[in-house]
Amino acid sequence: MSGYLLDTNILINLVNNTAHRLSLRVRDLVATAGVRACVSVVSPWEIAIKSAAGKLQIDEDVADLPWFITEIGCTILPMTIEHVLEVAHPEPATRDPFDRLLLAVCACEGLKLVTTDARLAGHRLVW
């Protein structure tokens, strides 16, 4: 694997300045220079949807998320047709469409998903 994809829950903790809630292992990974850390456009999309619906409070304006993501040293990955078609294959089957897309991005891009979501633990693409 050639890098890491940060799950939406990791990004939310970084945006809300609550990284102390993340494990030391995750914080070290994000802070390590030279590590290819990525964020899929799926995560800002999920944040925007949940924020607009009043289901999520974030400390940054949604419009500032691209700046924030690059400021913390992450590469923003666009969604491609390959990612969309790969959604049919991630296992274990998860009903969450955002998780399915993030796993598909990992499969297509050779990345490991960094997440705190216990429902995804043990998946071959999870770090």
mmCIF file with all atom_site columns, N, CA and C in Angstrom, residues 42-79:
data_model
loop_
_atom_site.group_PDB
_atom_site.id
_atom_site.type_symbol
_atom_site.label_atom_id
_atom_site.label_alt_id
_atom_site.label_comp_id
_atom_site.label_asym_id
_atom_site.label_entity_id
_atom_site.label_seq_id
_atom_site.pdbx_PDB_ins_code
_atom_site.Cartn_x
_atom_site.Cartn_y
_atom_site.Cartn_z
_atom_site.occupancy
_atom_site.B_iso_or_equiv
_atom_site.pdbx_formal_charge
_atom_site.auth_seq_id
_atom_site.auth_comp_id
_atom_site.auth_asym_id
_atom_site.auth_atom_id
_atom_site.pdbx_PDB_model_num
ATOM 1   N N  . VAL A 1 42 ? -15.215 12.475 -0.869 1.00 0.00 ? 42 VAL A N  1
ATOM 2   C CA . VAL A 1 42 ? -16.361 11.851 -0.205 1.00 0.00 ? 42 VAL A CA 1
ATOM 3   C C  . VAL A 1 42 ? -16.522 12.404 1.214  1.00 0.00 ? 42 VAL A C  1
ATOM 4   N N  . SER A 1 43 ? -15.416 12.628 1.922  1.00 0.00 ? 43 SER A N  1
ATOM 5   C CA . SER A 1 43 ? -15.498 13.088 3.316  1.00 0.00 ? 43 SER A CA 1
ATOM 6   C C  . SER A 1 43 ? -16.039 14.507 3.449  1.00 0.00 ? 43 SER A C  1
ATOM 7   N N  . PRO A 1 44 ? -15.523 15.497 2.710  1.00 0.00 ? 44 PRO A N  1
ATOM 8   C CA . PRO A 1 44 ? -16.150 16.822 2.787  1.00 0.00 ? 44 PRO A CA 1
ATOM 9   C C  . PRO A 1 44 ? -17.613 16.798 2.344  1.00 0.00 ? 44 PRO A C  1
ATOM 10  N N  . TRP A 1 45 ? -17.941 15.946 1.392  1.00 0.00 ? 45 TRP A N  1
ATOM 11  C CA . TRP A 1 45 ? -19.324 15.803 0.937  1.00 0.00 ? 45 TRP A CA 1
ATOM 12  C C  . TRP A 1 45 ? -20.196 15.288 2.081  1.00 0.00 ? 45 TRP A C  1
ATOM 13  N N  . GLU A 1 46 ? -19.718 14.252 2.774  1.00 0.00 ? 46 GLU A N  1
ATOM 14  C CA . GLU A 1 46 ? -20.464 13.714 3.920  1.00 0.00 ? 46 GLU A CA 1
ATOM 15  C C  . GLU A 1 46 ? -20.616 14.766 5.020  1.00 0.00 ? 46 GLU A C  1
ATOM 16  N N  . ILE A 1 47 ? -19.540 15.496 5.301  1.00 0.00 ? 47 ILE A N  1
ATOM 17  C CA . ILE A 1 47 ? -19.585 16.547 6.323  1.00 0.00 ? 47 ILE A CA 1
ATOM 18  C C  . ILE A 1 47 ? -20.585 17.629 5.926  1.00 0.00 ? 47 ILE A C  1
ATOM 19  N N  . ALA A 1 48 ? -20.559 18.047 4.668  1.00 0.00 ? 48 ALA A N  1
ATOM 20  C CA . ALA A 1 48 ? -21.482 19.089 4.198  1.00 0.00 ? 48 ALA A CA 1
ATOM 21  C C  . ALA A 1 48 ? -22.935 18.643 4.326  1.00 0.00 ? 48 ALA A C  1
ATOM 22  N N  . ILE A 1 49 ? -23.220 17.412 3.950  1.00 0.00 ? 49 ILE A N  1
ATOM 23  C CA . ILE A 1 49 ? -24.592 16.892 4.034  1.00 0.00 ? 49 ILE A CA 1
ATOM 24  C C  . ILE A 1 49 ? -25.057 16.840 5.483  1.00 0.00 ? 49 ILE A C  1
ATOM 25  N N  . LYS A 1 50 ? -24.222 16.272 6.356  1.00 0.00 ? 50 LYS A N  1
ATOM 26  C CA . LYS A 1 50 ? -24.619 16.118 7.761  1.00 0.00 ? 50 LYS A CA 1
ATOM 27  C C  . LYS A 1 50 ? -24.667 17.458 8.483  1.00 0.00 ? 50 LYS A C  1
ATOM 28  N N  . SER A 1 51 ? -23.779 18.365 8.117  1.00 0.00 ? 51 SER A N  1
ATOM 29  C CA . SER A 1 51 ? -23.777 19.697 8.719  1.00 0.00 ? 51 SER A CA 1
ATOM 30  C C  . SER A 1 51 ? -25.035 20.467 8.317  1.00 0.00 ? 51 SER A C  1
ATOM 31  N N  . ALA A 1 52 ? -25.381 20.416 7.046  1.00 0.00 ? 52 ALA A N  1
ATOM 32  C CA . ALA A 1 52 ? -26.575 21.117 6.558  1.00 0.00 ? 52 ALA A CA 1
ATOM 33  C C  . ALA A 1 52 ? -27.853 20.554 7.168  1.00 0.00 ? 52 ALA A C  1
ATOM 34  N N  . ALA A 1 53 ? -27.844 19.262 7.489  1.00 0.00 ? 53 ALA A N  1
ATOM 35  C CA . ALA A 1 53 ? -29.023 18.618 8.080  1.00 0.00 ? 53 ALA A CA 1
ATOM 36  C C  . ALA A 1 53 ? -29.086 18.808 9.591  1.00 0.00 ? 53 ALA A C  1
ATOM 37  N N  . GLY A 1 54 ? -28.066 19.471 10.157 1.00 0.00 ? 54 GLY A N  1
ATOM 38  C CA . GLY A 1 54 ? -28.038 19.692 11.598 1.00 0.00 ? 54 GLY A CA 1
ATOM 39  C C  . GLY A 1 54 ? -27.616 18.476 12.400 1.00 0.00 ? 54 GLY A C  1
ATOM 40  N N  . LYS A 1 55 ? -27.027 17.486 11.739 1.00 0.00 ? 55 LYS A N  1
ATOM 41  C CA . LYS A 1 55 ? -26.596 16.256 12.419 1.00 0.00 ? 55 LYS A CA 1
ATOM 42  C C  . LYS A 1 55 ? -25.135 16.291 12.839 1.00 0.00 ? 55 LYS A C  1
ATOM 43  N N  . LEU A 1 56 ? -24.438 17.348 12.458 1.00 0.00 ? 56 LEU A N  1
ATOM 44  C CA . LEU A 1 56 ? -23.009 17.443 12.738 1.00 0.00 ? 56 LEU A CA 1
ATOM 45  C C  . LEU A 1 56 ? -22.629 18.899 12.930 1.00 0.00 ? 56 LEU A C  1
ATOM 46  N N  . GLN A 1 57 ? -21.857 19.162 13.955 1.00 0.00 ? 57 GLN A N  1
ATOM 47  C CA . GLN A 1 57 ? -21.327 20.499 14.214 1.00 0.00 ? 57 GLN A CA 1
ATOM 48  C C  . GLN A 1 57 ? -19.829 20.477 13.938 1.00 0.00 ? 57 GLN A C  1
ATOM 49  N N  . ILE A 1 58 ? -19.368 21.355 13.062 1.00 0.00 ? 58 ILE A N  1
ATOM 50  C CA . ILE A 1 58 ? -17.930 21.463 12.830 1.00 0.00 ? 58 ILE A CA 1
ATOM 51  C C  . ILE A 1 58 ? -17.486 22.888 13.098 1.00 0.00 ? 58 ILE A C  1
ATOM 52  N N  . ASP A 1 59 ? -16.201 23.002 13.461 1.00 0.00 ? 59 ASP A N  1
ATOM 53  C CA . ASP A 1 59 ? -15.647 24.294 13.855 1.00 0.00 ? 59 ASP A CA 1
ATOM 54  C C  . ASP A 1 59 ? -15.190 25.151 12.676 1.00 0.00 ? 59 ASP A C  1
ATOM 55  N N  . GLU A 1 60 ? -15.168 24.596 11.486 1.00 0.00 ? 60 GLU A N  1
ATOM 56  C CA . GLU A 1 60 ? -14.763 25.337 10.294 1.00 0.00 ? 60 GLU A CA 1
ATOM 57  C C  . GLU A 1 60 ? -15.976 25.509 9.385  1.00 0.00 ? 60 GLU A C  1
ATOM 58  N N  . ASP A 1 61 ? -15.957 26.553 8.585  1.00 0.00 ? 61 ASP A N  1
ATOM 59  C CA . ASP A 1 61 ? -16.962 26.698 7.541  1.00 0.00 ? 61 ASP A CA 1
ATOM 60  C C  . ASP A 1 61 ? -16.716 25.580 6.528  1.00 0.00 ? 61 ASP A C  1
ATOM 61  N N  . VAL A 1 62 ? -17.773 24.937 6.082  1.00 0.00 ? 62 VAL A N  1
ATOM 62  C CA . VAL A 1 62 ? -17.636 23.842 5.119  1.00 0.00 ? 62 VAL A CA 1
ATOM 63  C C  . VAL A 1 62 ? -16.836 24.294 3.895  1.00 0.00 ? 62 VAL A C  1
ATOM 64  N N  . ALA A 1 63 ? -17.012 25.529 3.480  1.00 0.00 ? 63 ALA A N  1
ATOM 65  C CA . ALA A 1 63 ? -16.288 26.050 2.315  1.00 0.00 ? 63 ALA A CA 1
ATOM 66  C C  . ALA A 1 63 ? -14.781 26.097 2.539  1.00 0.00 ? 63 ALA A C  1
ATOM 67  N N  . ASP A 1 64 ? -14.343 26.092 3.810  1.00 0.00 ? 64 ASP A N  1
ATOM 68  C CA . ASP A 1 64 ? -12.915 26.139 4.130  1.00 0.00 ? 64 ASP A CA 1
ATOM 69  C C  . ASP A 1 64 ? -12.281 24.758 4.227  1.00 0.00 ? 64 ASP A C  1
ATOM 70  N N  . LEU A 1 65 ? -13.060 23.697 4.081  1.00 0.00 ? 65 LEU A N  1
ATOM 71  C CA . LEU A 1 65 ? -12.512 22.346 4.220  1.00 0.00 ? 65 LEU A CA 1
ATOM 72  C C  . LEU A 1 65 ? -11.372 22.051 3.240  1.00 0.00 ? 65 LEU A C  1
ATOM 73  N N  . PRO A 1 66 ? -11.469 22.438 1.963  1.00 0.00 ? 66 PRO A N  1
ATOM 74  C CA . PRO A 1 66 ? -10.330 22.164 1.073  1.00 0.00 ? 66 PRO A CA 1
ATOM 75  C C  . PRO A 1 66 ? -9.034  22.815 1.560  1.00 0.00 ? 66 PRO A C  1
ATOM 76  N N  . TRP A 1 67 ? -9.123  24.051 2.003  1.00 0.00 ? 67 TRP A N  1
ATOM 77  C CA . TRP A 1 67 ? -7.945  24.733 2.546  1.00 0.00 ? 67 TRP A CA 1
ATOM 78  C C  . TRP A 1 67 ? -7.425  23.977 3.763  1.00 0.00 ? 67 TRP A C  1
ATOM 79  N N  . PHE A 1 68 ? -8.315  23.615 4.684  1.00 0.00 ? 68 PHE A N  1
ATOM 80  C CA . PHE A 1 68 ? -7.915  22.922 5.904  1.00 0.00 ? 68 PHE A CA 1
ATOM 81  C C  . PHE A 1 68 ? -7.229  21.598 5.575  1.00 0.00 ? 68 PHE A C  1
ATOM 82  N N  . ILE A 1 69 ? -7.790  20.841 4.665  1.00 0.00 ? 69 ILE A N  1
ATOM 83  C CA . ILE A 1 69 ? -7.235  19.529 4.309  1.00 0.00 ? 69 ILE A CA 1
ATOM 84  C C  . ILE A 1 69 ? -5.822  19.666 3.762  1.00 0.00 ? 69 ILE A C  1
ATOM 85  N N  . THR A 1 70 ? -5.606  20.623 2.873  1.00 0.00 ? 70 THR A N  1
ATOM 86  C CA . THR A 1 70 ? -4.259  20.804 2.335  1.00 0.00 ? 70 THR A CA 1
ATOM 87  C C  . THR A 1 70 ? -3.320  21.402 3.379  1.00 0.00 ? 70 THR A C  1
ATOM 88  N N  . GLU A 1 71 ? -3.850  22.224 4.260  1.00 0.00 ? 71 GLU A N  1
ATOM 89  C CA . GLU A 1 71 ? -3.033  22.835 5.319  1.00 0.00 ? 71 GLU A CA 1
ATOM 90  C C  . GLU A 1 71 ? -2.468  21.778 6.269  1.00 0.00 ? 71 GLU A C  1
ATOM 91  N N  . ILE A 1 72 ? -3.203  20.705 6.514  1.00 0.00 ? 72 ILE A N  1
ATOM 92  C CA . ILE A 1 72 ? -2.689  19.648 7.401  1.00 0.00 ? 72 ILE A CA 1
ATOM 93  C C  . ILE A 1 72 ? -1.824  18.641 6.641  1.00 0.00 ? 72 ILE A C  1
ATOM 94  N N  . GLY A 1 73 ? -1.564  18.938 5.365  1.00 0.00 ? 73 GLY A N  1
ATOM 95  C CA . GLY A 1 73 ? -0.631  18.123 4.590  1.00 0.00 ? 73 GLY A CA 1
ATOM 96  C C  . GLY A 1 73 ? -1.240  16.954 3.845  1.00 0.00 ? 73 GLY A C  1
ATOM 97  N N  . CYS A 1 74 ? -2.544  16.960 3.683  1.00 0.00 ? 74 CYS A N  1
ATOM 98  C CA . CYS A 1 74 ? -3.208  15.858 2.986  1.00 0.00 ? 74 CYS A CA 1
ATOM 99  C C  . CYS A 1 74 ? -3.482  16.211 1.528  1.00 0.00 ? 74 CYS A C  1
ATOM 100 N N  . THR A 1 75 ? -3.505  15.195 0.718  1.00 0.00 ? 75 THR A N  1
ATOM 101 C CA . THR A 1 75 ? -3.873  15.321 -0.684 1.00 0.00 ? 75 THR A CA 1
ATOM 102 C C  . THR A 1 75 ? -5.365  15.052 -0.812 1.00 0.00 ? 75 THR A C  1
ATOM 103 N N  . ILE A 1 76 ? -6.065  15.889 -1.556 1.00 0.00 ? 76 ILE A N  1
ATOM 104 C CA . ILE A 1 76 ? -7.492  15.681 -1.792 1.00 0.00 ? 76 ILE A CA 1
ATOM 105 C C  . ILE A 1 76 ? -7.649  14.837 -3.053 1.00 0.00 ? 76 ILE A C  1
ATOM 106 N N  . LEU A 1 77 ? -8.319  13.698 -2.895 1.00 0.00 ? 77 LEU A N  1
ATOM 107 C CA . LEU A 1 77 ? -8.545  12.803 -4.025 1.00 0.00 ? 77 LEU A CA 1
ATOM 108 C C  . LEU A 1 77 ? -9.936  13.021 -4.607 1.00 0.00 ? 77 LEU A C  1
ATOM 109 N N  . PRO A 1 78 ? -10.030 13.224 -5.918 1.00 0.00 ? 78 PRO A N  1
ATOM 110 C CA . PRO A 1 78 ? -11.344 13.345 -6.544 1.00 0.00 ? 78 PRO A CA 1
ATOM 111 C C  . PRO A 1 78 ? -12.017 11.971 -6.618 1.00 0.00 ? 78 PRO A C  1
ATOM 112 N N  . MET A 1 79 ? -13.314 11.968 -6.809 1.00 0.00 ? 79 MET A N  1
ATOM 113 C CA . MET A 1 79 ? -14.033 10.714 -7.015 1.00 0.00 ? 79 MET A CA 1
ATOM 114 C C  . MET A 1 79 ? -14.017 10.422 -8.511 1.00 0.00 ? 79 MET A C  1
#
